[in-house]
Every structure is written in C-alpha cells, then in structure tokens.
Amino acid sequence: MVKRISYLIVEGPQDIAFVARILKTFAIKVVNKKSSLDPFWNNLIPKTFPVDDDLLKRVPIPAFFESDAHSIAIHAAQGLPRLVKTLEETRAILDFEKISSYGFLLDADDTQTPVQRFNNLLSELQKSPINIPLSANPGEIVGSAPSFGVFILPDNQNPGTLEDILLQAAQVNYSQLFMAAGTFIQSVDKNQLVPKDIVEFNKPSGDKKARVSSISSILKPGRAIQNSIQDNRWLDGEAMNLPVMQSVSVFLQQLLDLK
Amino acid sequence: MQIHLESLSIDSFRGLKNLELDGLSRVNLFVGPNNSGKTSVLEAISTYCRPLDPLEWLNTSRRREAIGGEITPIARLNALRWLFPQTREQHPNDLYHGQVQMQAKGGFAVKSVLAKYQEIRGIPDEDTLKRIQQRMPSREPDLTYQGAELQININAEQKDLSPVGNIQANFVFWESAPFFDRQRRSDPYSLSVRTITPVSHRTERSQIDRFSEATLNRDMENILDLIRLFDPDILGMQILGVGGISLFVDHKKTGLTPLSAFGDGVRRVIMIALTLSNIKEGVLLIDEIETAIHISVLNDVYRWLFDACKKNNIQLFATTHSLEAVDALIKAHPAAYDDLVAYRFGQPGESAKRYGGELLNRLRSERGLDVR
C-alpha cells in the first residue's frame, strides 16, 4: 500500500505532542527506530554533529508518525522566518512532489489575532523563494496534490496559544488539579521575587503557561510538558469533544486525509 | 564580471537527457550517487567550451581510460561514439548515428552546440590508407575500415550580442589512422578549459606540461603560495633531465626531490595550481575535488582556489562525494554565497536539484543534512 506522505511544521515539542495525541486516535503512532521509518524521510535525518557549531543545540530532526496508510513528519521551528526557512529547506532536500499534504500549526499568541498571525506567515512565505498556492484564511485548505493549510491555535478565531486548549481540557479531565493550580498561581506574592525571576511569568501568556506547568508537575514531576501531554489524560475522552479540539482535529483530518 | 556559463541545458550527451542547470555560478559543485551523471556533465562542459576542436572531443572521450592501459584503435573510435546517447534498439551490426545537443547562456559566445556522430565503413582515401599502413604494416591492405564522421554545428553571438549565425565543421576519423588538426583552435568560439581527473596528479607528463605553461605565464610565485599551504618547506620547482625529464621540488629538508617522491596530496595541489595558471578567463573542471587532500587543509586550499577563480575569471565545475569538501567550499568564503552553487543529481532522467550558496549553508550548517 502506498502511504500518504504529509509534512507539518509547528512551533515546539509541545505542539508535536499535541498533534501526536490527535494522530493516536487514528491509530497513527510515533516511529522511534530509523530502521522502521519510511525511506522517503531519510534525507531529513541530520548526518552531522554538532549542528550550527553548537554542542548544546538539539539535533533538528522532525518527529515521525506512521500507520499502514500514512507517513507523517512533524517539524518544530521557532519564529516566522525560521518556520518558513524550514519549509524551504525541506522542500529542497526531499522529493517534495511526492508529498500529499503539508502545512503549519502555530499559536496566535495573546497579542495577535489568528488572522494577524496568519497574514504575517503569508507575508514571510511570499518573501521566500517558495512559490506555492496559499490559502486565504487560517483553517482553509487549498490544493489537492499536495494540499496545504495553516491552523492558528487555539481556534483560528481568538487570540491564544496551545495552553488555552490544554487548560480547557484540564477543566474536563483534571478539574481539581485545574482549580488547585489556579489557586497556587494566584497565591504567588510577586513582591517576594526579583524582576529577573518573573520575566517569563509576566509575558502575556505567562499565567496560562504557569498553570499548565503546575498541573503537569503533579502528573509528571520533573518531566517536560510534552511528556505529560503524551502520557497523561489531558486529551482523553470528553476533552476531545471540546469545540477547540474538534476544530483542530477536523482541520488535521481534512489536511492529512485521516479516516 | 559576467561568468562564462550562466545556464546550461544538455538535451543529450552520453546518458544525460534534458538536463537543465539554471543559475550557474563562479563555483559549481555537482553531488549525487555513483552513475548519476556528474562526470558526464563535466565532459559535456569540456566539449561545449571547445565545440569546434575535434581534439577536445577525442580527448574528452578518452579521459575515463585507465592510465597506461592498452587500447585498440577500434576502442578509441568507440570511445568517441559513447559520448553520444546509446539505445538498446541499436543493432550491433547497424552503423551507429547519434547526436549531442546543448545550449547555454552567459558570457561565452557559443549559445548552442549540435554534434552529429555517424559511424562509417569503407576504404579511406589514398593518403589516409598510406598513414594507416605505415602505422600498421601487418594489416591486410584490402580490408574495409571503420570510421566516424563528426559534424558540428554551433550558434554564436558577438560581444555586442549580435548573432554570428551558424558555424559548421566536419571531421572524419578512421580506425588506426592518426588524426591531426591543422587549425589552432583559439577562436572566439572556444574557452580555455582543463579537466583534472582523480588521477591527473599521478601522470608526470601532465605535471611537466602544466609546469612549463605556468613558468611561461610567470605565475610560479602564486602557485608556490598554494603549495606552501601544504608544505611550508617547499622552496621552488624545476624540470631536470636526470635519466629522462622529471619535475623536481626544491625542499628545505631534502633538497631537490622528484615530485613522484611526494605524497598524493602535494601532487594533487600542485596539479590544481599549475592548471589554474593556464586557464585564465576559462573553465576548470575537477572530477572528485576532494581526492588526496586531507580534511585539515581543505578550507585553506579551497579558499585559495576560490580566490584564484575569482581573480582570473575562471569558472569552476567540480564533482564530489565528500561532505567535508562541501563544507569546506561553503566555509571558503562565507560572505560570497552568491559565488557558490551545488546541484544534486539523482537517478538518470531525474532533474538536478539546485542549492544556492546561502541555502546550501543552511542545509549543512543549521540542519546538518546530507546534500549528496
């Protein structure tokens, strides 16, 4: 069976874990072994270390997911220029004409609407040497071979980030932890901390990120949030029926042709 | 400074078909698996640069032969035939005919080359027969001979871009007959072009010829600068007639030492440097640019090579299997990405992927990907 090959660019490992959790409901599982990976992706596996002369930098490799019908790579990159360059580089190194679908899944952030973020991405794509048909709105899928689309979290309409979805999900599956995390965050006396301590917390989505981290620190102490998204019940059961989850899930089903 | 070839389109040459190389640069790197056509592209370029020179066609066809290996007259003729596309449909008893077709844009006057090869059988004219019999007295005189006609058509432009029109040249080669060209081919329709194969540095005759040319060009000091990157104790070079003519290196520790006593790395770099000296305003073709040079000096050697190409308006085309060579060329001039481009060849018939210098740097430095 010829697999449908898809490529998705996201902003971080938490996004990868989030999409992976949705793919899992379609029996699409992560590939851990190179020997199990569809050879189509071989050219995306770095051959040189260190990358960028940086001994501490994570090796820039996508996460790969496969089922009998699908082979999907999800690549994390940060900042719009780097997101677009990642696509340009991947198109150059792969036989990209064999790709069935590709797209971006980004945060709107709390300072921009999804449409603003989407337009900024389009502007960056138009500046690049990539010449592809672009969708006119977030959530819209254009083309068929390959199809292309952009989803702006949380729901293509409201400002926000992945944390907005996770907190809604936590209200469903971890309501007590959700409440306790809120109480804990509110109880923090910022006057006891120096400004440098709360630089990240004071950012627009700092409060939401802190609450997600607090819940995650109970579910997976000492582990990154993506591990908790992957292994705990954030997105189990009723949480998958939340409108924001349905919105992302339907987009991925349509873009990646998931059945 | 306009480069000689800004794009090259090879409709047919050996196994190459409809290959487009757009956006060529000062330094052009060809990567890809074995049998993907990298060396064939170098051969196509070498004939394109001197399309009306029959010796360039003959030399190009024989460049893959092993050094010192015996080769029959028929095999020599067939080597020329194999520059042209082959098909399974061709019956061994049929007289082969085929054509090579290429177009280019850029500073070089020649804009297209069409070469037709026609195998012939028969009896050559009296003069040719005499030459064959002088060379091969034991051969029966009444046998038919195998030969080939090479018909070359080029289209060219003058410097003001006005067309020169179609120029044609015809040549006939006979097996066993010596071939010589009475015309010196330094017309506006040819570029200086030299090929360095993976074994060129091991043929002393080539080294001596190129040393002599470099000496006549008064370029030895510049060449010695490069060679001293390898071995700072090299003082100079000389040709000496000791039991035959040989190239000697004057070395601070060992005195006058035959070049053949040095390692492959020094011999290879000397070959590159001597060749560069003789193709100013021309084209240098290096097959397997990494050959014999240790990774620790690749950066310095390639930086020198890059500079020499730029200074002398030389366009470089090189093949490589080595990621270290790709990285060293990227690092040779980090600020001059526009002067570097790489093409990755895939399976025969597939188009080549083009990586401009800046993209190539990102693929290697930021992503650590294998571009070969």
XYZ file of C-alpha atoms in Angstrom:
631
model
C 0.000 0.000 0.000
C 1.405 3.382 -0.964
C 1.415 5.609 2.082
C 0.108 9.125 2.057
C 3.050 11.356 2.964
C 2.465 14.551 4.917
C 4.638 17.232 6.470
C 3.614 19.602 9.240
C 5.588 22.468 10.757
C 4.817 23.526 14.335
C 6.457 25.771 16.931
C 7.723 23.417 19.602
C 7.809 19.957 21.131
C 4.536 20.565 22.993
C 2.768 21.155 19.678
C 4.258 17.916 18.363
C 2.952 16.023 21.409
C -0.445 17.688 20.980
C -0.762 16.687 17.309
C 0.617 13.232 18.131
C -2.210 12.761 20.632
C -4.755 13.524 17.902
C -2.976 11.224 15.423
C -3.111 8.452 18.020
C -6.910 8.443 17.771
C -6.425 7.489 14.111
C -4.006 4.671 15.046
C -1.036 6.663 13.742
C 1.929 6.061 16.020
C 5.316 7.602 16.573
C 8.302 5.971 14.850
C 11.276 5.573 17.177
C 13.608 3.457 15.070
C 15.286 4.649 11.905
C 15.002 1.134 10.532
C 11.189 1.398 10.780
C 11.000 4.792 9.106
C 9.729 5.207 5.553
C 12.921 5.738 3.487
C 11.303 8.795 1.920
C 12.333 10.736 5.025
C 16.000 9.628 5.093
C 17.262 12.927 3.704
C 15.614 14.780 6.625
C 17.786 12.975 9.144
C 20.824 15.106 10.042
C 24.167 13.469 9.332
C 26.422 15.972 11.039
C 27.031 16.890 14.657
C 27.220 19.473 16.107
C 24.656 21.386 14.126
C 25.325 25.103 13.765
C 28.603 24.610 15.633
C 26.530 24.429 18.833
C 27.306 21.490 21.117
C 24.182 22.089 23.194
C 21.685 22.549 20.358
C 19.078 19.858 19.916
C 19.526 17.943 16.651
C 16.911 19.466 14.301
C 15.018 16.352 13.302
C 11.257 16.050 12.879
C 9.149 13.567 14.821
C 7.852 10.839 12.531
C 4.493 9.063 12.730
C 3.218 6.164 10.702
C 0.292 3.859 10.145
C -0.450 1.484 7.287
C -1.872 4.389 5.296
C 0.129 7.387 6.499
C 3.670 8.593 6.982
C 3.824 11.997 8.659
C 6.745 14.187 9.743
C 6.150 16.983 12.259
C 8.898 19.537 12.455
C 9.355 22.144 15.162
C 10.912 25.539 14.457
C 10.744 28.885 16.215
C 9.909 32.308 14.791
C 8.226 33.000 11.460
C 11.441 33.416 9.431
C 12.779 30.105 10.714
C 9.415 28.366 10.179
C 9.408 29.395 6.529
C 13.082 28.584 6.038
C 12.435 25.141 7.485
C 9.836 24.561 4.796
C 12.171 25.915 2.096
C 14.998 23.636 3.230
C 12.767 20.589 3.490
C 11.346 21.200 0.019
C 14.899 21.434 -1.308
C 16.212 18.256 0.275
C 13.199 15.958 -0.279
C 11.378 14.832 -3.394
C 8.661 17.192 -2.296
C 6.457 16.375 -5.289
C 5.742 13.069 -3.525
C 4.202 14.908 -0.552
C 0.409 14.630 -0.369
C -0.176 17.411 2.128
C 1.729 19.923 4.207
C 1.018 22.862 6.422
C 1.648 24.867 9.551
C 0.121 24.708 13.023
C 1.043 27.817 15.004
C -0.045 29.767 18.068
C -1.850 33.046 17.596
C -0.238 34.300 20.838
C -2.028 36.590 23.204
C -1.015 39.781 21.442
C -2.276 38.907 17.959
C -5.446 37.581 16.407
C -5.154 34.382 14.400
C -5.740 36.362 11.214
C -2.839 38.699 12.044
C -0.504 35.762 12.726
C -1.714 34.024 9.582
C -1.100 37.136 7.471
C 2.361 37.548 8.947
C 3.134 33.950 7.986
C 1.808 34.512 4.460
C 3.926 37.623 4.129
C 7.013 35.644 5.177
C 6.144 32.883 2.713
C 5.718 35.403 -0.084
C 9.148 36.914 0.672
C 10.759 33.496 0.397
C 11.724 31.692 -2.831
C 8.923 29.205 -2.165
C 6.267 29.626 -4.788
C 3.169 27.760 -3.605
C -0.562 28.338 -3.724
C -1.507 29.856 -0.381
C -4.780 29.606 1.463
C -6.654 32.854 2.031
C -7.720 32.202 5.632
C -6.498 30.229 8.610
C -8.064 26.790 8.665
C -8.657 26.797 4.914
C -7.108 24.018 2.869
C -6.072 24.641 -0.730
C -4.851 22.343 -3.473
C -5.075 18.604 -3.711
C -1.679 17.243 -4.685
C -0.329 18.474 -2.433
C -2.897 20.119 -0.207
C -1.785 22.984 2.006
C -3.274 24.625 5.074
C -2.466 26.694 8.140
C -4.141 26.326 11.533
C -3.691 29.053 14.118
C -4.234 27.852 17.686
C -6.366 27.941 19.632
C -9.245 28.013 17.124
C -8.387 30.229 14.113
C -10.575 32.973 15.635
C -9.384 34.041 19.084
C -6.001 35.142 20.411
C -4.299 32.497 22.482
C -1.977 29.531 22.476
C -1.891 25.794 22.929
C -2.183 26.415 26.684
C -5.729 27.699 26.213
C -6.704 24.328 24.796
C -4.808 22.405 27.463
C -6.482 24.395 30.251
C -9.926 23.747 28.771
C -9.025 20.070 28.567
C -7.720 20.098 32.146
C -11.053 21.544 33.333
C -12.698 18.422 31.898
C -10.236 15.704 32.910
C -8.353 17.195 35.859
C -10.863 19.665 37.337
C -9.437 19.514 40.859
C -5.863 19.976 39.648
C -7.067 22.815 37.425
C -8.605 24.592 40.412
C -5.591 23.927 42.650
C -3.166 25.227 40.031
C -5.220 28.415 39.713
C -5.208 28.896 43.478
C -1.459 28.268 43.634
C -0.680 30.759 40.872
C -2.919 33.395 42.445
C -1.257 32.883 45.830
C 2.179 33.795 44.488
C 3.418 37.050 46.014
C 5.420 38.617 43.199
C 6.901 41.102 45.637
C 8.958 38.269 47.115
C 10.638 37.733 43.725
C 13.157 39.875 41.862
C 12.164 41.116 38.376
C 14.535 38.659 36.690
C 12.673 35.765 38.347
C 9.358 36.637 36.730
C 10.340 37.796 33.249
C 8.630 34.792 31.640
C 5.679 34.824 34.049
C 4.947 38.458 33.222
C 4.651 37.744 29.492
C 1.074 37.765 28.089
C 0.631 34.002 28.240
C 2.838 33.567 31.352
C -0.045 32.936 33.704
C -1.575 30.223 31.477
C 1.788 28.565 30.887
C 2.446 28.540 34.640
C -0.912 26.883 35.329
C -0.290 24.204 32.671
C 3.192 23.624 34.108
C 1.769 23.322 37.623
C -0.711 20.644 36.547
C 1.988 18.869 34.543
C 4.357 18.953 37.536
C 1.888 16.856 39.521
C 1.138 14.450 36.666
C 4.760 14.096 35.526
C 7.068 15.579 38.177
C 10.405 16.601 36.736
C 9.351 15.954 33.135
C 8.604 18.288 30.280
C 5.011 19.222 29.469
C 5.132 17.276 26.188
C 5.697 14.103 28.201
C 2.616 14.831 30.236
C 0.532 15.567 27.098
C 1.735 12.294 25.678
C 1.302 10.066 28.738
C -1.488 11.594 30.853
C -5.236 12.085 30.319
C -5.276 15.740 29.195
C -6.925 14.918 25.897
C -8.755 11.704 26.748
C -12.477 11.125 26.476
C -14.747 14.166 26.656
C -11.864 16.603 26.209
C -11.619 15.502 22.587
C -15.178 16.726 22.072
C -14.426 20.273 23.194
C -15.146 22.706 20.320
C -11.478 23.839 20.204
C -10.301 20.219 19.969
C -12.880 19.432 17.324
C -11.729 22.431 15.340
C -8.070 21.270 15.293
C -8.998 17.656 14.778
C -11.260 18.374 11.793
C -8.523 20.522 10.213
C -5.970 17.724 10.575
C -8.438 15.134 9.274
C -9.066 17.217 6.177
C -5.459 18.258 5.574
C -3.922 14.843 6.176
C -6.910 12.879 4.845
C -7.284 10.935 8.102
C -10.009 8.326 8.233
C 32.235 40.226 -14.103
C 29.924 38.052 -16.195
C 30.578 34.349 -15.858
C 31.087 32.255 -18.979
C 28.137 29.919 -18.483
C 25.110 31.232 -16.577
C 22.935 28.299 -17.506
C 23.487 25.090 -19.398
C 20.893 22.905 -20.989
C 22.019 19.432 -22.055
C 19.398 17.876 -24.311
C 21.537 14.815 -24.930
C 25.075 13.798 -24.041
C 26.142 10.262 -23.025
C 23.324 9.146 -20.687
C 22.214 12.702 -19.892
C 18.850 13.751 -21.252
C 17.065 17.083 -20.893
C 19.240 18.229 -18.007
C 18.777 21.880 -17.068
C 21.408 23.632 -14.967
C 19.993 27.085 -14.292
C 21.635 29.714 -12.131
C 25.231 28.552 -12.540
C 27.766 30.455 -10.509
C 31.506 31.054 -10.196
C 31.995 27.792 -8.278
C 29.655 24.958 -9.178
C 29.580 21.729 -7.253
C 27.991 18.525 -8.539
C 26.959 15.919 -5.995
C 24.945 12.722 -6.244
C 25.291 8.957 -6.192
C 27.501 6.937 -8.489
C 26.325 6.797 -12.102
C 24.124 9.852 -11.694
C 25.918 11.743 -14.467
C 28.247 14.116 -12.589
C 31.329 13.247 -14.642
C 29.269 13.248 -17.833
C 28.287 16.859 -17.132
C 31.971 17.790 -16.790
C 32.619 16.082 -20.136
C 29.682 17.885 -21.720
C 31.057 21.213 -20.491
C 34.560 20.443 -21.757
C 33.258 19.815 -25.277
C 30.882 22.778 -25.096
C 33.804 25.078 -24.272
C 35.726 23.999 -27.389
C 32.993 22.735 -29.685
C 34.880 23.144 -32.963
C 38.025 21.461 -31.675
C 37.995 17.789 -32.697
C 40.857 17.055 -30.309
C 38.727 18.209 -27.378
C 36.042 15.725 -28.412
C 38.631 12.950 -28.754
C 40.417 13.793 -25.505
C 37.152 14.030 -23.626
C 36.084 10.640 -24.930
C 39.314 9.060 -23.693
C 39.572 10.731 -20.313
C 37.970 7.820 -18.488
C 40.532 5.333 -19.811
C 42.992 3.894 -17.322
C 46.425 5.463 -17.438
C 48.893 3.317 -19.323
C 46.238 0.791 -20.354
C 46.499 -0.587 -23.884
C 43.570 0.347 -26.091
C 42.760 -0.864 -29.585
C 42.140 1.571 -32.465
C 38.503 0.440 -32.681
C 38.045 1.014 -28.941
C 39.408 4.550 -29.377
C 36.825 5.242 -32.042
C 34.088 3.698 -29.944
C 35.066 5.908 -27.016
C 34.059 8.907 -29.131
C 30.800 7.184 -30.047
C 29.998 6.714 -26.367
C 29.865 10.478 -25.851
C 26.653 10.203 -27.824
C 23.389 8.742 -26.492
C 23.045 4.980 -26.791
C 19.881 2.919 -27.018
C 19.165 -0.763 -26.688
C 17.381 -0.648 -30.036
C 20.682 -0.128 -31.865
C 21.662 -3.447 -33.507
C 25.393 -4.181 -33.212
C 25.662 -4.552 -36.999
C 23.958 -1.254 -37.780
C 26.042 1.833 -38.398
C 25.503 3.957 -35.332
C 24.403 7.545 -35.570
C 23.538 9.871 -32.770
C 23.611 13.480 -31.756
C 24.653 15.642 -28.851
C 22.811 18.883 -28.286
C 23.490 21.604 -25.737
C 22.583 25.252 -25.174
C 23.973 27.816 -22.786
C 23.530 31.411 -21.688
C 26.242 33.629 -20.311
C 29.363 35.479 -21.373
C 30.669 32.732 -23.670
C 29.966 33.474 -27.330
C 28.687 29.991 -28.140
C 24.958 29.682 -27.475
C 24.264 26.203 -28.804
C 26.119 23.134 -29.984
C 24.737 20.341 -32.127
C 27.160 17.496 -32.836
C 26.250 14.544 -35.023
C 28.194 11.311 -35.000
C 27.834 8.901 -37.905
C 29.653 5.598 -37.971
C 31.011 4.774 -41.409
C 32.644 1.751 -43.043
C 34.694 1.770 -46.210
C 38.082 2.425 -47.663
C 39.742 5.707 -46.745
C 41.427 7.927 -49.300
C 44.948 7.063 -50.504
C 46.754 9.422 -48.109
C 44.897 8.050 -45.086
C 45.483 4.469 -46.246
C 49.222 5.158 -46.509
C 49.281 6.526 -42.990
C 47.397 3.504 -41.678
C 49.787 1.134 -43.452
C 52.809 2.974 -42.108
C 51.406 2.614 -38.642
C 50.111 -0.960 -39.008
C 52.208 -2.616 -41.760
C 50.909 -6.090 -40.958
C 47.313 -5.179 -41.699
C 45.788 -6.562 -44.916
C 45.502 -3.561 -47.303
C 42.238 -4.575 -48.949
C 40.093 -4.745 -45.826
C 37.349 -2.228 -45.183
C 37.910 0.134 -42.312
C 35.698 1.504 -39.632
C 35.471 5.216 -39.193
C 33.270 8.028 -37.999
C 32.109 11.389 -39.238
C 31.705 14.133 -36.695
C 29.630 17.071 -37.868
C 29.467 20.028 -35.509
C 27.140 22.994 -35.766
C 27.318 25.911 -33.374
C 25.354 29.084 -32.969
C 27.220 32.023 -31.527
C 26.840 35.680 -30.644
C 29.336 38.507 -30.822
C 30.211 40.589 -27.779
C 27.573 43.161 -28.716
C 25.098 40.236 -28.702
C 24.601 40.385 -32.480
C 24.337 36.864 -33.863
C 27.246 35.339 -35.759
C 24.929 32.664 -37.059
C 25.574 29.049 -37.742
C 29.140 27.760 -37.972
C 29.785 24.221 -39.123
C 32.797 21.946 -39.025
C 33.159 18.373 -40.252
C 35.780 15.804 -39.285
C 36.406 12.216 -40.327
C 38.225 9.725 -38.104
C 39.459 6.324 -39.281
C 40.450 3.476 -37.044
C 44.232 3.077 -36.922
C 44.774 6.344 -38.778
C 46.468 9.133 -36.879
C 44.316 12.207 -36.556
C 45.660 15.710 -36.519
C 44.020 19.080 -36.733
C 45.832 21.705 -38.746
C 43.956 24.641 -37.264
C 44.875 26.155 -33.897
C 41.586 26.484 -32.066
C 41.874 29.744 -30.206
C 38.988 31.392 -31.988
C 36.271 33.386 -30.193
C 34.194 30.215 -30.177
C 36.363 28.427 -27.667
C 37.170 28.879 -23.991
C 40.286 27.693 -22.231
C 39.186 24.555 -20.465
C 41.098 21.951 -18.496
C 39.947 18.823 -16.725
C 41.602 17.427 -13.638
C 40.588 13.811 -13.168
C 41.029 11.876 -9.905
C 44.309 10.512 -11.322
C 45.686 13.507 -13.237
C 48.191 14.266 -10.492
C 49.769 10.863 -10.990
C 50.762 11.447 -14.622
C 54.135 13.145 -14.683
C 53.783 14.182 -18.308
C 50.739 16.315 -17.431
C 52.606 17.855 -14.498
C 55.594 18.757 -16.670
C 53.402 20.254 -19.400
C 51.483 22.371 -16.945
C 54.619 23.422 -15.040
C 56.119 24.618 -18.322
C 52.974 26.581 -19.134
C 52.878 28.139 -15.668
C 56.553 29.123 -15.914
C 55.920 30.748 -19.288
C 52.956 32.574 -17.697
C 55.324 33.821 -14.937
C 52.876 32.551 -12.337
C 55.129 30.344 -10.226
C 55.258 32.542 -7.101
C 51.473 32.489 -6.838
C 51.446 28.743 -7.321
C 54.108 28.247 -4.677
C 51.933 30.158 -2.204
C 49.306 27.432 -2.514
C 51.782 24.584 -2.398
C 53.306 26.015 0.798
C 49.916 25.704 2.493
C 50.659 22.028 2.267
C 54.339 22.079 2.989
C 55.931 25.375 4.051
C 59.400 23.916 3.383
C 58.912 23.829 -0.388
C 61.233 26.438 -1.899
C 60.550 26.002 -5.599
C 60.194 23.640 -8.528
C 62.349 22.752 -11.521
C 62.394 20.439 -14.501
C 65.596 18.392 -14.589
C 66.856 15.915 -17.185
C 68.136 13.187 -14.906
C 67.549 9.842 -16.646
C 64.708 11.455 -18.563
C 62.881 14.691 -17.906
C 61.267 14.914 -14.475
C 59.733 17.552 -12.263
C 61.709 18.186 -9.069
C 60.689 20.020 -5.921
C 63.331 22.071 -4.127
C 62.689 21.234 -0.472
C 64.314 22.836 2.577
C 64.959 19.447 4.216
C 65.505 17.031 1.333
C 66.942 19.280 -1.364
C 65.940 18.672 -4.971
C 63.480 15.798 -4.731
C 61.492 14.182 -7.545
C 57.836 15.156 -7.371
C 56.971 11.461 -7.603
C 58.536 11.007 -4.154
C 55.900 13.267 -2.594
C 52.517 12.137 -1.370
C 49.321 12.358 -3.381
C 48.124 15.475 -1.548
C 51.073 17.637 -2.588
C 50.983 16.264 -6.129
C 47.254 16.929 -6.403
C 47.528 20.507 -5.162
C 50.462 21.160 -7.494
C 48.364 19.838 -10.370
C 45.436 22.123 -9.490
C 47.676 25.151 -9.067
C 49.587 24.580 -12.309
C 46.359 24.049 -14.221
C 44.750 27.218 -12.881
C 47.671 29.220 -14.106
C 46.985 28.218 -17.681
C 43.264 28.804 -17.979
C 42.776 32.429 -17.075
C 39.406 33.623 -18.426
C 38.473 29.978 -18.829
C 36.845 26.973 -17.237
C 38.325 24.478 -14.781
C 36.733 21.061 -14.388
C 37.749 18.939 -11.394
C 36.406 15.433 -11.029
C 36.337 14.445 -7.343
C 37.695 17.667 -5.915
C 38.351 16.020 -2.542
C 40.776 13.445 -3.931
C 44.033 13.105 -1.998
C 43.633 16.296 0.067
C 43.385 15.848 3.831
C 40.434 17.477 5.576
C 42.759 19.596 7.746
C 43.835 21.701 4.748
C 40.652 21.586 2.672
C 39.490 25.002 3.908
C 42.778 26.714 3.036
C 43.113 25.010 -0.344
C 39.539 25.782 -1.360
C 39.816 29.393 -0.195
C 42.898 29.772 -2.404
C 41.101 28.063 -5.269
C 38.013 30.238 -4.818
C 40.138 33.408 -4.816
C 42.159 32.322 -7.836
C 38.992 31.578 -9.804
C 37.518 34.959 -8.967
C 40.707 36.884 -9.661
C 41.294 35.236 -13.022
C 37.661 34.994 -14.155
C 37.772 31.230 -14.090
C 34.538 29.298 -13.715
C 34.958 26.132 -11.683
C 32.863 22.994 -12.030
C 33.687 20.186 -9.633
C 32.223 16.879 -8.558
C 32.486 15.443 -5.091
C 31.318 12.544 -2.943
C 32.596 14.210 0.219
C 30.542 16.180 2.738
C 33.799 17.579 4.130
C 34.545 19.016 0.687
C 31.060 20.568 0.506
C 31.521 22.102 3.963
C 34.988 23.385 3.151
C 33.736 25.081 -0.018
C 30.891 26.695 1.948
C 33.363 27.940 4.540
C 35.917 29.045 1.950
C 34.113 32.353 1.575
C 31.186 32.769 3.967
C 30.447 36.228 2.619
C 30.344 35.108 -1.004
C 27.454 32.665 -1.105
C 26.385 34.064 -4.476
C 29.577 32.655 -5.948
C 28.739 29.093 -4.936
C 26.020 26.740 -6.089
C 25.549 22.990 -5.782
C 23.482 20.646 -7.917
C 22.407 17.252 -6.664
C 21.882 14.656 -9.360
C 19.528 11.762 -8.761
C 18.771 8.776 -10.896
C 19.312 9.087 -14.670
C 16.472 11.087 -16.196
C 15.630 12.944 -12.973
C 16.145 16.680 -12.869
C 19.004 18.057 -10.770
C 18.197 19.893 -7.542
C 19.843 23.288 -7.225
C 21.115 24.635 -3.915
C 22.254 28.248 -3.941
C 25.159 29.046 -1.607
C 23.005 30.516 1.161
C 20.535 27.611 1.121
C 23.418 25.144 0.905
C 24.945 26.703 4.006
C 21.667 26.425 5.902
C 21.148 22.805 4.868
C 24.615 21.915 6.071
C 25.228 24.258 9.000
C 21.793 24.725 10.528
C 20.188 21.420 9.622
C 23.206 19.093 9.338
C 21.611 17.458 6.281
C 23.361 15.380 3.689
C 23.060 17.165 0.361
C 24.826 14.468 -1.661
